[in-house]
PDB file of C-alpha atoms in Angstrom:
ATOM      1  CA  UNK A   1       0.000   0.000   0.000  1.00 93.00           C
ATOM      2  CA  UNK A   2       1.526   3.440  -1.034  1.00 96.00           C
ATOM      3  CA  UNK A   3       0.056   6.681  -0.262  1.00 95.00           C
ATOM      4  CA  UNK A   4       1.332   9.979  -1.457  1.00 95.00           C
ATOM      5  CA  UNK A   5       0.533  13.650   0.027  1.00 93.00           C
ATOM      6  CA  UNK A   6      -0.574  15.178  -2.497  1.00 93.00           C
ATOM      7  CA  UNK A   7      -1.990  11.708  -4.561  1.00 92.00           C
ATOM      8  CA  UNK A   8      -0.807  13.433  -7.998  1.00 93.00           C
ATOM      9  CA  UNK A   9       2.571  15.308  -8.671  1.00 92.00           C
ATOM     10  CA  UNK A  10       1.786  19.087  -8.512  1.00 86.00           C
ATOM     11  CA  UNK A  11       3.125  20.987 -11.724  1.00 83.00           C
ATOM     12  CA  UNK A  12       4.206  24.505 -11.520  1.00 80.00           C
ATOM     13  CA  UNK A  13       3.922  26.910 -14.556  1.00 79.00           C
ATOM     14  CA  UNK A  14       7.750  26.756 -14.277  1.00 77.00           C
ATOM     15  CA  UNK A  15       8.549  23.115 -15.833  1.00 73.00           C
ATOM     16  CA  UNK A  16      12.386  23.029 -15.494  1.00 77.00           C
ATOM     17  CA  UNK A  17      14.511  19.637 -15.321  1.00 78.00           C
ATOM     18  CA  UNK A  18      14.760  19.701 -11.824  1.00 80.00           C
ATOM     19  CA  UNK A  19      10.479  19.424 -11.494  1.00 85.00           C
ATOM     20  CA  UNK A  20      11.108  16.974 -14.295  1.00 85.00           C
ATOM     21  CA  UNK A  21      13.384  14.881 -12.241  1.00 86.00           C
ATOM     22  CA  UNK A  22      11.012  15.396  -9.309  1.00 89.00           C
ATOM     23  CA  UNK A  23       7.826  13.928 -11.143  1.00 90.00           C
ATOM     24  CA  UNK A  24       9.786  11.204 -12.019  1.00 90.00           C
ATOM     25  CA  UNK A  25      10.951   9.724  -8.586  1.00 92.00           C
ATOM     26  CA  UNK A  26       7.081  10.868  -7.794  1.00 94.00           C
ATOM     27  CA  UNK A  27       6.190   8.341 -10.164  1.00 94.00           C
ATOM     28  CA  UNK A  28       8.566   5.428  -9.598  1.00 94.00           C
ATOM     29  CA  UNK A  29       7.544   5.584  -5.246  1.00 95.00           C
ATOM     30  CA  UNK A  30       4.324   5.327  -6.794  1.00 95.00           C
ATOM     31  CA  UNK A  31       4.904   2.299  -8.916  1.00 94.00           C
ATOM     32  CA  UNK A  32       6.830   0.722  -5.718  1.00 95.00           C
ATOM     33  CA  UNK A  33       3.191  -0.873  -4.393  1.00 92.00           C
ATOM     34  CA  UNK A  34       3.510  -2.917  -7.624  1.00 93.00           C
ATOM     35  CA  UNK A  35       6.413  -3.823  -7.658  1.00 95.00           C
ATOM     36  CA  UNK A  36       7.258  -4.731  -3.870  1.00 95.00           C
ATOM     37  CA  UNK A  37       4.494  -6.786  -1.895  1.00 94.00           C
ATOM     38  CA  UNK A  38       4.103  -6.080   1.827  1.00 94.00           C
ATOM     39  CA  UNK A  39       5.568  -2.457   1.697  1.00 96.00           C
ATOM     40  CA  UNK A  40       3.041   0.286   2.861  1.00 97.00           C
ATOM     41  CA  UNK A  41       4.626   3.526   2.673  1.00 97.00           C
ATOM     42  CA  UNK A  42       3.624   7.063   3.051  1.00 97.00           C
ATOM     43  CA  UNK A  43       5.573  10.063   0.850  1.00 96.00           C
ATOM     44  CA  UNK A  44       4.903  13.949   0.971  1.00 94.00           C
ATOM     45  CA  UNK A  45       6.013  15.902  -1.895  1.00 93.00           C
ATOM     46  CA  UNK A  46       6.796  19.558  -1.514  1.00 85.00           C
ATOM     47  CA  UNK A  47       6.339  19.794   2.047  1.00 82.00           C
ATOM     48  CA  UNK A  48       7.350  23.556   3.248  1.00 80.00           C
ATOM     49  CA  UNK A  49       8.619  24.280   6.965  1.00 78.00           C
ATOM     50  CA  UNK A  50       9.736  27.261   8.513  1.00 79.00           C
ATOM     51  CA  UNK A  51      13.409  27.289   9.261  1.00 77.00           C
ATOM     52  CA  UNK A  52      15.836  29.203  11.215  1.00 77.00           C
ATOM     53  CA  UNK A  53      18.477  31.307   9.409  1.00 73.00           C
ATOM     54  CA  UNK A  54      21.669  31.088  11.757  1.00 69.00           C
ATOM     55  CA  UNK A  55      23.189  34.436  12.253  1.00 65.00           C
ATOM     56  CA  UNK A  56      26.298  35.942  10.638  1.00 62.00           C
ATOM     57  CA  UNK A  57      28.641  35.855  13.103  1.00 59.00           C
ATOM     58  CA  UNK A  58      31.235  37.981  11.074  1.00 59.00           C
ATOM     59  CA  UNK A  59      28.346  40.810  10.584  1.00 56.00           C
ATOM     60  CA  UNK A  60      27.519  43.524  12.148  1.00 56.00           C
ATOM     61  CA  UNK A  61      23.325  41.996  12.396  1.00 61.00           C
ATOM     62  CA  UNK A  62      23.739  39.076  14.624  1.00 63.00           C
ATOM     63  CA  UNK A  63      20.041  38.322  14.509  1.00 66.00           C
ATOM     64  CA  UNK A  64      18.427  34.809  13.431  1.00 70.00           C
ATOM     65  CA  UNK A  65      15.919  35.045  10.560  1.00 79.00           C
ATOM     66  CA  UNK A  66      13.080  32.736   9.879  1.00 81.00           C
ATOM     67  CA  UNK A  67      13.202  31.425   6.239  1.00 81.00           C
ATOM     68  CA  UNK A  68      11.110  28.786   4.441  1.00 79.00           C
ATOM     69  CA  UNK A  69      12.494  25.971   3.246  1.00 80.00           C
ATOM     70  CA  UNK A  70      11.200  23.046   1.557  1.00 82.00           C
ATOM     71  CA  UNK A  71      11.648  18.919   1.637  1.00 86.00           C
ATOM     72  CA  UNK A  72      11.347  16.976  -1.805  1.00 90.00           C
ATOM     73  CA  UNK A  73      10.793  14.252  -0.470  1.00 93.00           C
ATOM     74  CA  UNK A  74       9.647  13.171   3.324  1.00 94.00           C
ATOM     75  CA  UNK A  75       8.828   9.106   2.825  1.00 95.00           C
ATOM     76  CA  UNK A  76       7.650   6.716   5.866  1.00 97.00           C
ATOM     77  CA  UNK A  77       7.785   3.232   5.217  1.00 97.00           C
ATOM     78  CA  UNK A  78       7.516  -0.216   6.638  1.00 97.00           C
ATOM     79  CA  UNK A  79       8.384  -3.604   5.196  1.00 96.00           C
ATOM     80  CA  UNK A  80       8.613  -7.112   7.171  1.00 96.00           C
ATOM     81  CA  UNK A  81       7.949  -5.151  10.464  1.00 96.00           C
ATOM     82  CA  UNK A  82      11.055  -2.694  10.232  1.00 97.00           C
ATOM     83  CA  UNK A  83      10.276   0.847  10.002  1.00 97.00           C
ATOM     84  CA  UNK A  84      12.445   3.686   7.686  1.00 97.00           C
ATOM     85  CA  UNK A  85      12.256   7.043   7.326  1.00 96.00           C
ATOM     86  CA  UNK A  86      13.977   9.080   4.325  1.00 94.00           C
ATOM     87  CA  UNK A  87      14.251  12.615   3.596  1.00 91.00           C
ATOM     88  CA  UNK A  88      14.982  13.101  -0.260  1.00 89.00           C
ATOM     89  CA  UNK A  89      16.752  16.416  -1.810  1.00 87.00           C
ATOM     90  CA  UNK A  90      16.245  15.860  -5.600  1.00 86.00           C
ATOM     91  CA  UNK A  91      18.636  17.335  -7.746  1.00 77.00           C
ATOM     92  CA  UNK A  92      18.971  16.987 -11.487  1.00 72.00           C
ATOM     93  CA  UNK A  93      22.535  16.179 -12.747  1.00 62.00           C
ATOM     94  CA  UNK A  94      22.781  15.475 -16.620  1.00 60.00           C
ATOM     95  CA  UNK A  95      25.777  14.313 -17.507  1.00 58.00           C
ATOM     96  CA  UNK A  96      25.211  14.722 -20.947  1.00 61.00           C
ATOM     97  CA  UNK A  97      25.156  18.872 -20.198  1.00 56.00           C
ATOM     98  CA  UNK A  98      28.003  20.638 -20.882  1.00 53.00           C
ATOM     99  CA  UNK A  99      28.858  21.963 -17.171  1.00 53.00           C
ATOM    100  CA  UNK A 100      28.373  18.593 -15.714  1.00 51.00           C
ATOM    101  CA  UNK A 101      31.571  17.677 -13.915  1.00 53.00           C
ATOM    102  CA  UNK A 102      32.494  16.110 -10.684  1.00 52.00           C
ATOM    103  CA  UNK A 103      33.482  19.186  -9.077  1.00 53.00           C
ATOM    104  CA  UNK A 104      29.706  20.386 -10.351  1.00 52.00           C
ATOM    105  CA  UNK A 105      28.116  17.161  -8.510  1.00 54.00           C
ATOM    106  CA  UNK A 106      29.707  17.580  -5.326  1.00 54.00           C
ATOM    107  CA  UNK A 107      28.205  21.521  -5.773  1.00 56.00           C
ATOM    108  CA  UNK A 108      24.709  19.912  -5.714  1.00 52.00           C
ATOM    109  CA  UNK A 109      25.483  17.306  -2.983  1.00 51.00           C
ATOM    110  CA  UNK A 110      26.697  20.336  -0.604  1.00 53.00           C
ATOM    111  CA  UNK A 111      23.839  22.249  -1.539  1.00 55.00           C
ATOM    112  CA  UNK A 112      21.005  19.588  -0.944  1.00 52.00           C
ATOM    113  CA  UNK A 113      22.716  18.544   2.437  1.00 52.00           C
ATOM    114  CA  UNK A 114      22.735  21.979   3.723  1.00 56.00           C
ATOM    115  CA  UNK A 115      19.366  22.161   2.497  1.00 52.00           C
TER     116      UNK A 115
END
């Protein structure tokens, strides 16, 4: 049994390769109640939360800020009585695109774990 929050991918007007890459792992989670008997699982896409901005310490403004950020991916599953949790940053890496490097993956890896 898989569930997803919302139960179709969301398209924005802007349809750029990373919301392409997006709706695809959207789709294959989906396809996982198919494909792997006894797994119920629960996935939000595009879940937004209020974060905390830590402070410049260098600056003169030392002051926190509140900033929204948002989770790809927030899955909850269980299969043969175990119980996982993932958080998925999706990033869209083609290596067939000019700039694509390793030094240009490891960019995206930094930026989705600080995300």
């Amino acid at each position: 049994n898989v569930c997803s929050v919302p139960d179709k991918f969301a398209k924005s007007s802007n349809n750029d390769d990373g919301e392409r890459a997006e709706e695809l792992l959207f789709n294959k989670l989906k396809d996982l109640e198919n494909k792997i008997p006894g797994l119920n699982m629960v996935f939000f896409n595009g879940v937004r939360y209020t974060g905390v901005k830590q402070a410049n310490m260098n600056g003169a403004n030392n002051v926190s800020e509140q900033s929204i950020k948002e989770i790809d991916f927030s899955i909850f599953c269980e299969y043969k009585s175990l119980h996982y949790i993932m958080f998925l940053e999706v990033k869209c890496c083609d290596e067939k695109h000019p700039q694509f490097s390793q030094k240009g993956l490891s960019g995206h890896r930094k930026k989705a774990n600080s995300q």
